[in-house]
PDB file of C-alpha atoms in Angstrom:
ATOM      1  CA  UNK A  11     -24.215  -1.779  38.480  1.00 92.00           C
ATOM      2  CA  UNK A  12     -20.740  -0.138  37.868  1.00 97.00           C
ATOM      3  CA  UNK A  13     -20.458   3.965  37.867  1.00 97.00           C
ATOM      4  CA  UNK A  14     -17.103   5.107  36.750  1.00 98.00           C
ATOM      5  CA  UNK A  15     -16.770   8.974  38.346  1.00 97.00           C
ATOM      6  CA  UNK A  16     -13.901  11.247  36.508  1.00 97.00           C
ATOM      7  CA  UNK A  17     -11.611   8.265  36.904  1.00 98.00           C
ATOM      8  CA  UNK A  18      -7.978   9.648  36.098  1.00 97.00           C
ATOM      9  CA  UNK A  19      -4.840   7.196  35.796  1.00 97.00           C
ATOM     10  CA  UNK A  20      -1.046   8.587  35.114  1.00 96.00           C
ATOM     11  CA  UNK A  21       1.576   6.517  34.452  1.00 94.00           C
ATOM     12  CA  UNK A  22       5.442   7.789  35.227  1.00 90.00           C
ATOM     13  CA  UNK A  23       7.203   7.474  31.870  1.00 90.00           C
ATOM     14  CA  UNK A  24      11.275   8.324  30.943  1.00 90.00           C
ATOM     15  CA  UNK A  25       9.447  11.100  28.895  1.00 89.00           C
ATOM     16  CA  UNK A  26       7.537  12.189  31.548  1.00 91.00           C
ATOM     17  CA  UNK A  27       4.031  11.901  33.130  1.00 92.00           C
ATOM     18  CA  UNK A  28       1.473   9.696  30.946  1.00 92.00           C
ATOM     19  CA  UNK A  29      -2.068  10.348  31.435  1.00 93.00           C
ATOM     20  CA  UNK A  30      -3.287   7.102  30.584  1.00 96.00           C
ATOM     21  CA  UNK A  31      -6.779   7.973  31.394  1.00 97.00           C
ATOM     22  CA  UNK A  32      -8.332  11.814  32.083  1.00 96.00           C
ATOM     23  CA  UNK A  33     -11.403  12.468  33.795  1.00 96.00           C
ATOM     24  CA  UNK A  34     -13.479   9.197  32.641  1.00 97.00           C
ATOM     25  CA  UNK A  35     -17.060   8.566  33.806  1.00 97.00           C
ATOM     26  CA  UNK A  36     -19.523   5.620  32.923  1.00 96.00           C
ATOM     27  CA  UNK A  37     -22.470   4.447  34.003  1.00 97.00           C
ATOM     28  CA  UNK A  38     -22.632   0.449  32.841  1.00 98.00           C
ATOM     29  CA  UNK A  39     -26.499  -1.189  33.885  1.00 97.00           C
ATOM     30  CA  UNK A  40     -26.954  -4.537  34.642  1.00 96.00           C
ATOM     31  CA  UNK A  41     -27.134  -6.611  31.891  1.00 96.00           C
ATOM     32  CA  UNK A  42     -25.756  -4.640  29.442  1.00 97.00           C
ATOM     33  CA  UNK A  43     -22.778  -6.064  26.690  1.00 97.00           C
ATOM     34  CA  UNK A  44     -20.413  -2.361  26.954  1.00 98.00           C
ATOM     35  CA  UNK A  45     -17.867  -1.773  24.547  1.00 97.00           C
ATOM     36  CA  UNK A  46     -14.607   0.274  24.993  1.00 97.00           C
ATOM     37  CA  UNK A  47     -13.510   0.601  21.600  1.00 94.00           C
ATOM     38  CA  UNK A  48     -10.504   2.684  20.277  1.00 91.00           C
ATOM     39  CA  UNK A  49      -6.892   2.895  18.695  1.00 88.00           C
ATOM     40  CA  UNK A  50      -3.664   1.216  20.737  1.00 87.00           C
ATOM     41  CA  UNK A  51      -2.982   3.750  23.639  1.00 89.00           C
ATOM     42  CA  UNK A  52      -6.409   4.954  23.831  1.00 93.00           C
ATOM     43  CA  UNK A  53      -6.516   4.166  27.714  1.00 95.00           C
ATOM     44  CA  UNK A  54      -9.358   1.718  26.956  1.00 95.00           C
ATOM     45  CA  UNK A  55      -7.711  -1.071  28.546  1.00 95.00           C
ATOM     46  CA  UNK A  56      -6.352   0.956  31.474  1.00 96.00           C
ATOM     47  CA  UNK A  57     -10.187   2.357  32.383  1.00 97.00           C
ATOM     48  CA  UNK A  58     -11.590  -1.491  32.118  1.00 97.00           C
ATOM     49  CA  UNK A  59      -8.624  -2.578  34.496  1.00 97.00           C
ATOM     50  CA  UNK A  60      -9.813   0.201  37.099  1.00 97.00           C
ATOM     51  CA  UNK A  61     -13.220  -1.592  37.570  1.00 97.00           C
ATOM     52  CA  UNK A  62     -11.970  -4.028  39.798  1.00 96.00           C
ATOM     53  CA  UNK A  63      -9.056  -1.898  40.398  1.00 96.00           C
ATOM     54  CA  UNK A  64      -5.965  -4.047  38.953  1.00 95.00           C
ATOM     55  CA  UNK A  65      -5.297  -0.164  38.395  1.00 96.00           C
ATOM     56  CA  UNK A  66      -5.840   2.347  41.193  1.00 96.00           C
ATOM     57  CA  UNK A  67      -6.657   5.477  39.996  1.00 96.00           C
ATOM     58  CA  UNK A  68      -5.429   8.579  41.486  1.00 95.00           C
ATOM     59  CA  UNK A  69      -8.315  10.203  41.011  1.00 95.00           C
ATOM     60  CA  UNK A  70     -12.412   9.811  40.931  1.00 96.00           C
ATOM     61  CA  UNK A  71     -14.650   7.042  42.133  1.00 97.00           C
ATOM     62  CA  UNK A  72     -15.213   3.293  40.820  1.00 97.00           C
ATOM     63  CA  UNK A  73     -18.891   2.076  42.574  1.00 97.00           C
ATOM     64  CA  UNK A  74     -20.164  -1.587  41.706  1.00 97.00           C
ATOM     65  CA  UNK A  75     -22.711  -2.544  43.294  1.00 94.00           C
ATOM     66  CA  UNK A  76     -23.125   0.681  45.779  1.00 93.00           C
ATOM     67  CA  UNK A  77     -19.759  -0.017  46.813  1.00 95.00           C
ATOM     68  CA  UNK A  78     -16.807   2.674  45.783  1.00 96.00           C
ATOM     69  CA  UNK A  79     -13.891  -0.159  45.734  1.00 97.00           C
ATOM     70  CA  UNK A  80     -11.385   2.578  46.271  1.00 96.00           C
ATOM     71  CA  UNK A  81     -12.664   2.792  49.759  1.00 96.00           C
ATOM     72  CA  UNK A  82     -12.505  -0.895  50.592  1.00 96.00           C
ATOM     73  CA  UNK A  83      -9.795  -2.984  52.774  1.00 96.00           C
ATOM     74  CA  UNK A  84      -7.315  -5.137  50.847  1.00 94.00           C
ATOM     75  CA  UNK A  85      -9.455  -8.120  52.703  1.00 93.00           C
ATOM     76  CA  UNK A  86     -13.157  -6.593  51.332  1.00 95.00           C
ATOM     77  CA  UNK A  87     -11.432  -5.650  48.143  1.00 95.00           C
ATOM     78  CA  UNK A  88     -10.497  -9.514  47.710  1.00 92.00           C
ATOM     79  CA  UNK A  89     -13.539 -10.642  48.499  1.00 92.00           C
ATOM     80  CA  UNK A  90     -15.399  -8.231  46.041  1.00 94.00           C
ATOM     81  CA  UNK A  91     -13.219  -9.136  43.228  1.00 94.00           C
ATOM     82  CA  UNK A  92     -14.470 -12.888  43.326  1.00 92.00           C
ATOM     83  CA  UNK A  93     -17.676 -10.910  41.849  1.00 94.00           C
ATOM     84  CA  UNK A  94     -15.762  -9.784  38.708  1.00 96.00           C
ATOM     85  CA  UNK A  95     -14.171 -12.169  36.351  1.00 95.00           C
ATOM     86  CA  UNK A  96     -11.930 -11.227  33.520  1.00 95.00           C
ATOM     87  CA  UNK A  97     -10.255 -12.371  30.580  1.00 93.00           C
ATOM     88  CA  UNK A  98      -7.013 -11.616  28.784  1.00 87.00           C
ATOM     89  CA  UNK A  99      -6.043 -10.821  25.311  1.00 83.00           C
ATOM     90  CA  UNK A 100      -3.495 -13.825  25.805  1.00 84.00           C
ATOM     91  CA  UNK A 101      -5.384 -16.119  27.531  1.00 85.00           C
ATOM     92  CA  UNK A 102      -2.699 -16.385  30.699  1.00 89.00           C
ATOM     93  CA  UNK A 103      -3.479 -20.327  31.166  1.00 93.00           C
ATOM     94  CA  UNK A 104      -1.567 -21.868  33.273  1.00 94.00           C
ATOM     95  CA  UNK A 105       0.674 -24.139  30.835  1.00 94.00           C
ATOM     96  CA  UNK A 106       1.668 -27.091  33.185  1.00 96.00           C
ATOM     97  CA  UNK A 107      -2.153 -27.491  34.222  1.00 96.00           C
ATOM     98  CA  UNK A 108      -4.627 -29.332  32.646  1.00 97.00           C
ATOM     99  CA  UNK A 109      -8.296 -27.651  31.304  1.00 97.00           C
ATOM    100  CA  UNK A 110      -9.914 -29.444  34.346  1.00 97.00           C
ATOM    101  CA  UNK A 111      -6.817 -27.791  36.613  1.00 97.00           C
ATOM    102  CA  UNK A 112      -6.727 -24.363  35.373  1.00 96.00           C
ATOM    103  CA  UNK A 113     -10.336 -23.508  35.970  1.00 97.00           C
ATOM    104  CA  UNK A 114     -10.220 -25.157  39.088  1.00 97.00           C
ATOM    105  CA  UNK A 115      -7.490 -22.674  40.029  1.00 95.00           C
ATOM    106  CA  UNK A 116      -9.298 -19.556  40.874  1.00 94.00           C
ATOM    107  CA  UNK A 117     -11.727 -22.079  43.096  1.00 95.00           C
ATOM    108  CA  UNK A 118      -8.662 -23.483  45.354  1.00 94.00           C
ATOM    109  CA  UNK A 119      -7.489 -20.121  45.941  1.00 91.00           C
ATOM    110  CA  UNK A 120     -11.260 -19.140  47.292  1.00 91.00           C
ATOM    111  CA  UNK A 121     -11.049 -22.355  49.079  1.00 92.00           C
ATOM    112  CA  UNK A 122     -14.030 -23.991  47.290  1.00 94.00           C
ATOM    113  CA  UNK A 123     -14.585 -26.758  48.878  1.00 95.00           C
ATOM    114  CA  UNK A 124     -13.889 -29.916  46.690  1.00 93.00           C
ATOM    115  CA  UNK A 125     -17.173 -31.384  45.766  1.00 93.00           C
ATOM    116  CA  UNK A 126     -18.510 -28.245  44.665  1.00 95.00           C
ATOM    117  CA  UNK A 127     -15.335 -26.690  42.987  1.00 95.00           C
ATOM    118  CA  UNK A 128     -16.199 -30.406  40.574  1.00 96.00           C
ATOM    119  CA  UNK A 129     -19.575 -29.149  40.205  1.00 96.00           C
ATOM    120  CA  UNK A 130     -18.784 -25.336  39.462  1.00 96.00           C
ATOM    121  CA  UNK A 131     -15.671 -27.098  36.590  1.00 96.00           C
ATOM    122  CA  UNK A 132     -17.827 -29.200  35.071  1.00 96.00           C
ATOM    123  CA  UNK A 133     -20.578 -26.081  34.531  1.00 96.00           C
ATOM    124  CA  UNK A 134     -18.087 -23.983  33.309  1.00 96.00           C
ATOM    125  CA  UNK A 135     -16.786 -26.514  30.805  1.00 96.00           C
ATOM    126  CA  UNK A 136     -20.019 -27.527  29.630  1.00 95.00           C
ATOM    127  CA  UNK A 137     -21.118 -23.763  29.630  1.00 92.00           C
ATOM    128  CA  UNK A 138     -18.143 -22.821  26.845  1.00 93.00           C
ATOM    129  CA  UNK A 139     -18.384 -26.634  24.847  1.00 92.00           C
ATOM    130  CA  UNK A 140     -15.483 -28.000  26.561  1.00 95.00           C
ATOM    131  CA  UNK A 141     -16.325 -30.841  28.858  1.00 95.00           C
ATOM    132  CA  UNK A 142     -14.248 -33.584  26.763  1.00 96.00           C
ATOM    133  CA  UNK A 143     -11.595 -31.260  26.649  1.00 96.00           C
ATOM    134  CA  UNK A 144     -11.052 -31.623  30.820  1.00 96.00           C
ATOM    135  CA  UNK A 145      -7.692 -33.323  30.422  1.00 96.00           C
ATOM    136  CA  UNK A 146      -5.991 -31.933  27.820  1.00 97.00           C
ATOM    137  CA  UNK A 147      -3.254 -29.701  28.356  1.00 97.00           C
ATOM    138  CA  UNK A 148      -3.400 -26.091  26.991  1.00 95.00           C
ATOM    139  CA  UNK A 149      -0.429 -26.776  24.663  1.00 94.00           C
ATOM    140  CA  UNK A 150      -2.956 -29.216  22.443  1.00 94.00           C
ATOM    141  CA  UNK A 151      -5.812 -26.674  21.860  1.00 94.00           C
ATOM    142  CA  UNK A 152      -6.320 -24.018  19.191  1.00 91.00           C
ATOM    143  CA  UNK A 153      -6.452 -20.375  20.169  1.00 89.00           C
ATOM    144  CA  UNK A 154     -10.333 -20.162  20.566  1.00 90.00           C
ATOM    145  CA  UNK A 155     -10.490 -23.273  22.695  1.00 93.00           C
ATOM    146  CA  UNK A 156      -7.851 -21.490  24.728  1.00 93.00           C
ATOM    147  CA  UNK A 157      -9.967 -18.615  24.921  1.00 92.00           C
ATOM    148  CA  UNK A 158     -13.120 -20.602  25.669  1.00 93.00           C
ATOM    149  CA  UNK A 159     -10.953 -22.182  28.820  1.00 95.00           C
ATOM    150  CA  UNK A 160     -10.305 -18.402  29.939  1.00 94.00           C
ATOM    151  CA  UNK A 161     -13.578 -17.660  29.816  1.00 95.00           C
ATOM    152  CA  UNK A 162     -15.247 -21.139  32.076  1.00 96.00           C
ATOM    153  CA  UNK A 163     -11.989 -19.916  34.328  1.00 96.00           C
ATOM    154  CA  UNK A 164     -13.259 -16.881  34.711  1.00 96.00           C
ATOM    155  CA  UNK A 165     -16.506 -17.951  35.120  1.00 96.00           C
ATOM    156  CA  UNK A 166     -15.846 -20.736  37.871  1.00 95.00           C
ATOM    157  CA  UNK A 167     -16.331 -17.991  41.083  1.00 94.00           C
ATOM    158  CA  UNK A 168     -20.124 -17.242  39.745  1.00 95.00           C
ATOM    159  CA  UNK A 169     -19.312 -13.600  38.686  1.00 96.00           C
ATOM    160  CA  UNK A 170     -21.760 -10.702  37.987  1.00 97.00           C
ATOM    161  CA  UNK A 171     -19.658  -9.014  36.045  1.00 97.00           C
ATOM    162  CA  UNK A 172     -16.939 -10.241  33.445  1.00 97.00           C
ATOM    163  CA  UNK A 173     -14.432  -7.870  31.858  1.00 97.00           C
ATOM    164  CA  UNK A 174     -12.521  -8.607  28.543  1.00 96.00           C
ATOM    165  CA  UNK A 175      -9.338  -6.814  27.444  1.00 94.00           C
ATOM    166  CA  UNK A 176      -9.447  -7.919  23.537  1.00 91.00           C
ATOM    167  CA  UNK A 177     -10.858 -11.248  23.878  1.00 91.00           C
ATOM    168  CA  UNK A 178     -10.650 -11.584  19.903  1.00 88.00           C
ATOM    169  CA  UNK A 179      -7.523 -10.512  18.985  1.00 83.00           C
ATOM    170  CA  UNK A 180      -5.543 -13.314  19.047  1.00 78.00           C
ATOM    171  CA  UNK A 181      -7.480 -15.275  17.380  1.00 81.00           C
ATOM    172  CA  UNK A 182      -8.572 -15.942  13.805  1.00 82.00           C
ATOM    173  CA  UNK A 183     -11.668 -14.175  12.476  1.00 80.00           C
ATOM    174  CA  UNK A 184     -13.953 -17.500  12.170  1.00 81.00           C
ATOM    175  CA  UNK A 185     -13.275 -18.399  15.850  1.00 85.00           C
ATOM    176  CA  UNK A 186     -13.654 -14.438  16.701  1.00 88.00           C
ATOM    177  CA  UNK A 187     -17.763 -15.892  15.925  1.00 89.00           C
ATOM    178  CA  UNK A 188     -17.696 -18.305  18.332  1.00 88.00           C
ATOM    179  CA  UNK A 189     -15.898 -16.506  21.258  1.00 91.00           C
ATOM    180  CA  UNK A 190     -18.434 -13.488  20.834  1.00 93.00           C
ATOM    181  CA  UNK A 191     -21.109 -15.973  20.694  1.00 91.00           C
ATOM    182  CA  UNK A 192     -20.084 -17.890  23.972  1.00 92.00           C
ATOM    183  CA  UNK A 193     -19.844 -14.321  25.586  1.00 95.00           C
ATOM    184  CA  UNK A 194     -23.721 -13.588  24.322  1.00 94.00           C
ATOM    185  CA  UNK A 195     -25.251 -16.879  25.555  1.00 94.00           C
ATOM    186  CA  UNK A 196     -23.467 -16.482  28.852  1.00 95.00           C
ATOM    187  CA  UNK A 197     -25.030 -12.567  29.240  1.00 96.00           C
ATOM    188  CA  UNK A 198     -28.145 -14.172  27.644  1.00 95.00           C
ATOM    189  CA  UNK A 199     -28.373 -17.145  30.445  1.00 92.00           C
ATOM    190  CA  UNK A 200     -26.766 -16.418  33.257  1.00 93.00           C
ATOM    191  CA  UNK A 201     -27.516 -12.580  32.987  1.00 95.00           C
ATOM    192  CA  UNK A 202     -23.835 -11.704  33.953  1.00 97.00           C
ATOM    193  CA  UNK A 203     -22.850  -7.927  33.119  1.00 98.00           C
ATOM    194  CA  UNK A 204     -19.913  -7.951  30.692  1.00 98.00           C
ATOM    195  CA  UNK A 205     -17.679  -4.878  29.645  1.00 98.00           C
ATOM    196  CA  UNK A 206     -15.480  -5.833  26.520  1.00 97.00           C
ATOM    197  CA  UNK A 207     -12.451  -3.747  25.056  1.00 95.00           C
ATOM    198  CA  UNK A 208     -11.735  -3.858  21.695  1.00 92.00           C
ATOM    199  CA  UNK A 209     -10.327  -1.884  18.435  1.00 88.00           C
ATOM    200  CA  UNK A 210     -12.660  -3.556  16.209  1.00 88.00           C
ATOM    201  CA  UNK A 211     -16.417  -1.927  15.245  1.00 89.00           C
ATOM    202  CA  UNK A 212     -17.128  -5.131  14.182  1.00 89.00           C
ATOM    203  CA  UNK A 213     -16.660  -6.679  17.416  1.00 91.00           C
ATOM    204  CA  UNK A 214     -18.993  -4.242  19.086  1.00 92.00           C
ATOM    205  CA  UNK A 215     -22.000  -4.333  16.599  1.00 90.00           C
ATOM    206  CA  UNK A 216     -21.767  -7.822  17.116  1.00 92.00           C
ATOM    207  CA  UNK A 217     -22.068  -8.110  21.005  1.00 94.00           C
ATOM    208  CA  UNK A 218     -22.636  -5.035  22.291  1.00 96.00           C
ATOM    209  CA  UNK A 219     -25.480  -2.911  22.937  1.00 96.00           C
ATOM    210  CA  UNK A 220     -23.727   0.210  24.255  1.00 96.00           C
ATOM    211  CA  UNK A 221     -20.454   1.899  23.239  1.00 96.00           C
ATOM    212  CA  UNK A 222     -17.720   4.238  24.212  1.00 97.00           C
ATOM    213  CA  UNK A 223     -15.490   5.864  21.648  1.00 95.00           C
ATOM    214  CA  UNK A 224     -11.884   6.640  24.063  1.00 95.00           C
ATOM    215  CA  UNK A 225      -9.405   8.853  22.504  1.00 94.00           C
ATOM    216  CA  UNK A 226      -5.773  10.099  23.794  1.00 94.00           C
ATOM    217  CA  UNK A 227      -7.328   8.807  27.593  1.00 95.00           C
ATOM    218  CA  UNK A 228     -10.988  10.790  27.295  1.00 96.00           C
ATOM    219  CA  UNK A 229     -14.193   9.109  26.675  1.00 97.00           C
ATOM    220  CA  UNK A 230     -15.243  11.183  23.319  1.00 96.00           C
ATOM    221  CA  UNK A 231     -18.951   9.495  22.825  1.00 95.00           C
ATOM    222  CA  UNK A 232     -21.379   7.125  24.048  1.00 96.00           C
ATOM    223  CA  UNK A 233     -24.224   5.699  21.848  1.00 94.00           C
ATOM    224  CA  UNK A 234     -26.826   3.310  22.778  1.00 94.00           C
ATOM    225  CA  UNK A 235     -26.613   0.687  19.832  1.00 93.00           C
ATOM    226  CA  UNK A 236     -29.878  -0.234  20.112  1.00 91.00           C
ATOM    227  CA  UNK A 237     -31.277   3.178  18.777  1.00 90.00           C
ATOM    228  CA  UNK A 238     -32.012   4.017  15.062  1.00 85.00           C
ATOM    229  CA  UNK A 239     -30.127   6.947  13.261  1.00 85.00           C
ATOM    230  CA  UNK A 240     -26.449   6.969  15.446  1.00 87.00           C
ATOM    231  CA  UNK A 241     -25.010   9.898  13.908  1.00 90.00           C
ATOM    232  CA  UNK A 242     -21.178   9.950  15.529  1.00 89.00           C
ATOM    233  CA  UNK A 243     -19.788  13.484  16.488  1.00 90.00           C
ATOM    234  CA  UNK A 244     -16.479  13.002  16.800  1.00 90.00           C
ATOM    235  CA  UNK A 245     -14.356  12.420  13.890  1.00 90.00           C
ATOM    236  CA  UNK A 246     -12.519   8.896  15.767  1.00 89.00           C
ATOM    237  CA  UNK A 247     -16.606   7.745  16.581  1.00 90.00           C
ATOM    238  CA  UNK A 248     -17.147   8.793  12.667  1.00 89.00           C
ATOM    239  CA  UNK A 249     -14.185   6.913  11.074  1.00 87.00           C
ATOM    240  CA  UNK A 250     -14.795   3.660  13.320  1.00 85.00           C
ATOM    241  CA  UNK A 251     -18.617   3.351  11.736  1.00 82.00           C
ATOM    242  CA  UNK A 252     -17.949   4.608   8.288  1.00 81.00           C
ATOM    243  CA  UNK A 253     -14.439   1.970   8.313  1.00 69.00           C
ATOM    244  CA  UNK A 254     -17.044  -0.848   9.664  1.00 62.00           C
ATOM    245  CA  UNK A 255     -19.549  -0.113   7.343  1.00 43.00           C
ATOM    246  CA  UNK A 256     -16.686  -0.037   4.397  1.00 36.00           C
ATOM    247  CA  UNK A 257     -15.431  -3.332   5.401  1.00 37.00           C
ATOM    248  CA  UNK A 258     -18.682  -5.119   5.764  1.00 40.00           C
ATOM    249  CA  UNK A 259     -19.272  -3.510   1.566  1.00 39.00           C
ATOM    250  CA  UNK A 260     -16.064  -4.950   1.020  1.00 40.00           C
ATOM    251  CA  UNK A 261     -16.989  -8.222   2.166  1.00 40.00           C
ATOM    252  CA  UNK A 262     -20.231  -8.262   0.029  1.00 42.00           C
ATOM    253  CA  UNK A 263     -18.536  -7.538  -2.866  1.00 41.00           C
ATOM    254  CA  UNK A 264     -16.482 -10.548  -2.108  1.00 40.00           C
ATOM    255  CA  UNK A 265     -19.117 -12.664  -1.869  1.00 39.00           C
ATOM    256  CA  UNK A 266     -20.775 -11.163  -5.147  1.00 40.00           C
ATOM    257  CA  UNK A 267     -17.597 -11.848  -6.696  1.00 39.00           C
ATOM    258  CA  UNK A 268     -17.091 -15.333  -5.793  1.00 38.00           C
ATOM    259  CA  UNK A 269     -20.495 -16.284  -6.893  1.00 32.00           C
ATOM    260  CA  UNK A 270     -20.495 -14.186 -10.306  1.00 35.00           C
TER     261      UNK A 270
END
């Protein structure tokens, strides 16, 4: 589905050259929920944004679908990104634009036609819980309806694969439930690939069932969360389960607390 080959990315800097991202390769399947996950500046965020190549690498290959995109004419590029949705950390609605308008958006500019860009909206809405939200204005929803807009936006062109650059972190940690749970029942349903950056295990033992530990731009690990025994080599991959599996303690003693 999407094969990442020694992907490299370097960013000029006032300090000099930043290599965002050295010699990355993945291999995502169709189907699966994969996690990026590591600390601010990992290059986590940069390697997701190469998949449908908002960043052009200087170096490797970035296949979906058989296709190596860093081949492809502006024109086949455009039309292969209608394929790949994505959604922001900070939701990047379109203020002055209703719910109804700003996942009708991406539709106009693919010149939908009309009747069916009303079908695709109302889909999308009632895909994320939102149809009696259609007229409202993003300035009158909370941050995970926001988010839930984002994602039926995203949604509208009938993607295969969405990507999601921190979808939780700007919201609170009750809605962070419902966001990963929309993002489930959409792979669930509609059996749409999704690849999901985060800094949060939690976040990833919730959704995912693959991972990628990134460090200082390098892919470190990969585990398939679905196997028994994940013993992390790397001393990032074995902080990030022993801190989840501290906090999620922590939380139980909480709870024991609050009940004693």
């Amino acid at each position: 589905m999407i094969t990442l080959q020694n992907i490299s990315k370097t960013y000029a800097t006032e300090g000099g050259p930043l290599h965002a991202v050295s010699s990355a390769s993945l291999q995502v399947e169709q189907g699966d929920i994969y996690g990026l996950i590591g600390f601010s500046g990992a290059g986590k965020s940069t390697l997701l944004r190469t998949i449908n190549l908002l960043e052009r690498p200087e170096e490797g290959a970035v296949v979906v679908d058989g296709e190596d995109l860093t081949k492809l004419s502006i024109r086949e590029l455009r039309r292969k990104r209608l394929s790949i949705g994505m959604i922001f950390q900070h939701f990047n609605l379109l203020n002055n634009l209703s719910v109804y308008d700003n996942v009708s958006f991406p539709l106009e500019i693919a010149k939908v036609p009309k009747a069916e860009r009303r079908s695709r909206i109302e889909t999308c809405l009632e895909t994320v819980g939102l149809s009696d939200k259609a007229k409202a204005f993003p300035a009158k929803l909370s941050g995970g309806q926001k988010q839930r807009v984002a994602i039926a936006r995203a949604l509208a062109n009938e993607p295969k694969i969405l990507l999601c650059d921190e979808p939780t972190s700007s919201v609170d940690p009750q809605t962070t439930g419902s966001i990963l749970a929309a993002l489930r029942d959409i792979n669930r349903k509609l059996g749409i690939t999704i690849v999901i950056v985060t800094h949060e295990m939690n976040v990833i033992k919730a959704i995912c069932n693959k991972v990628a530990v990134m460090e200082h731009g390098k892919i470190v690990e990969k585990f398939d969360l679905r196997e028994k025994n994940i013993v992390p080599q790397s001393n990032i991959a074995q902080y990030l389960f022993k801190n989840e599996i501290s906090l999620e303690g922590e939380r139980e003693r909480e709870k024991e607390a609050q009940y004693a």
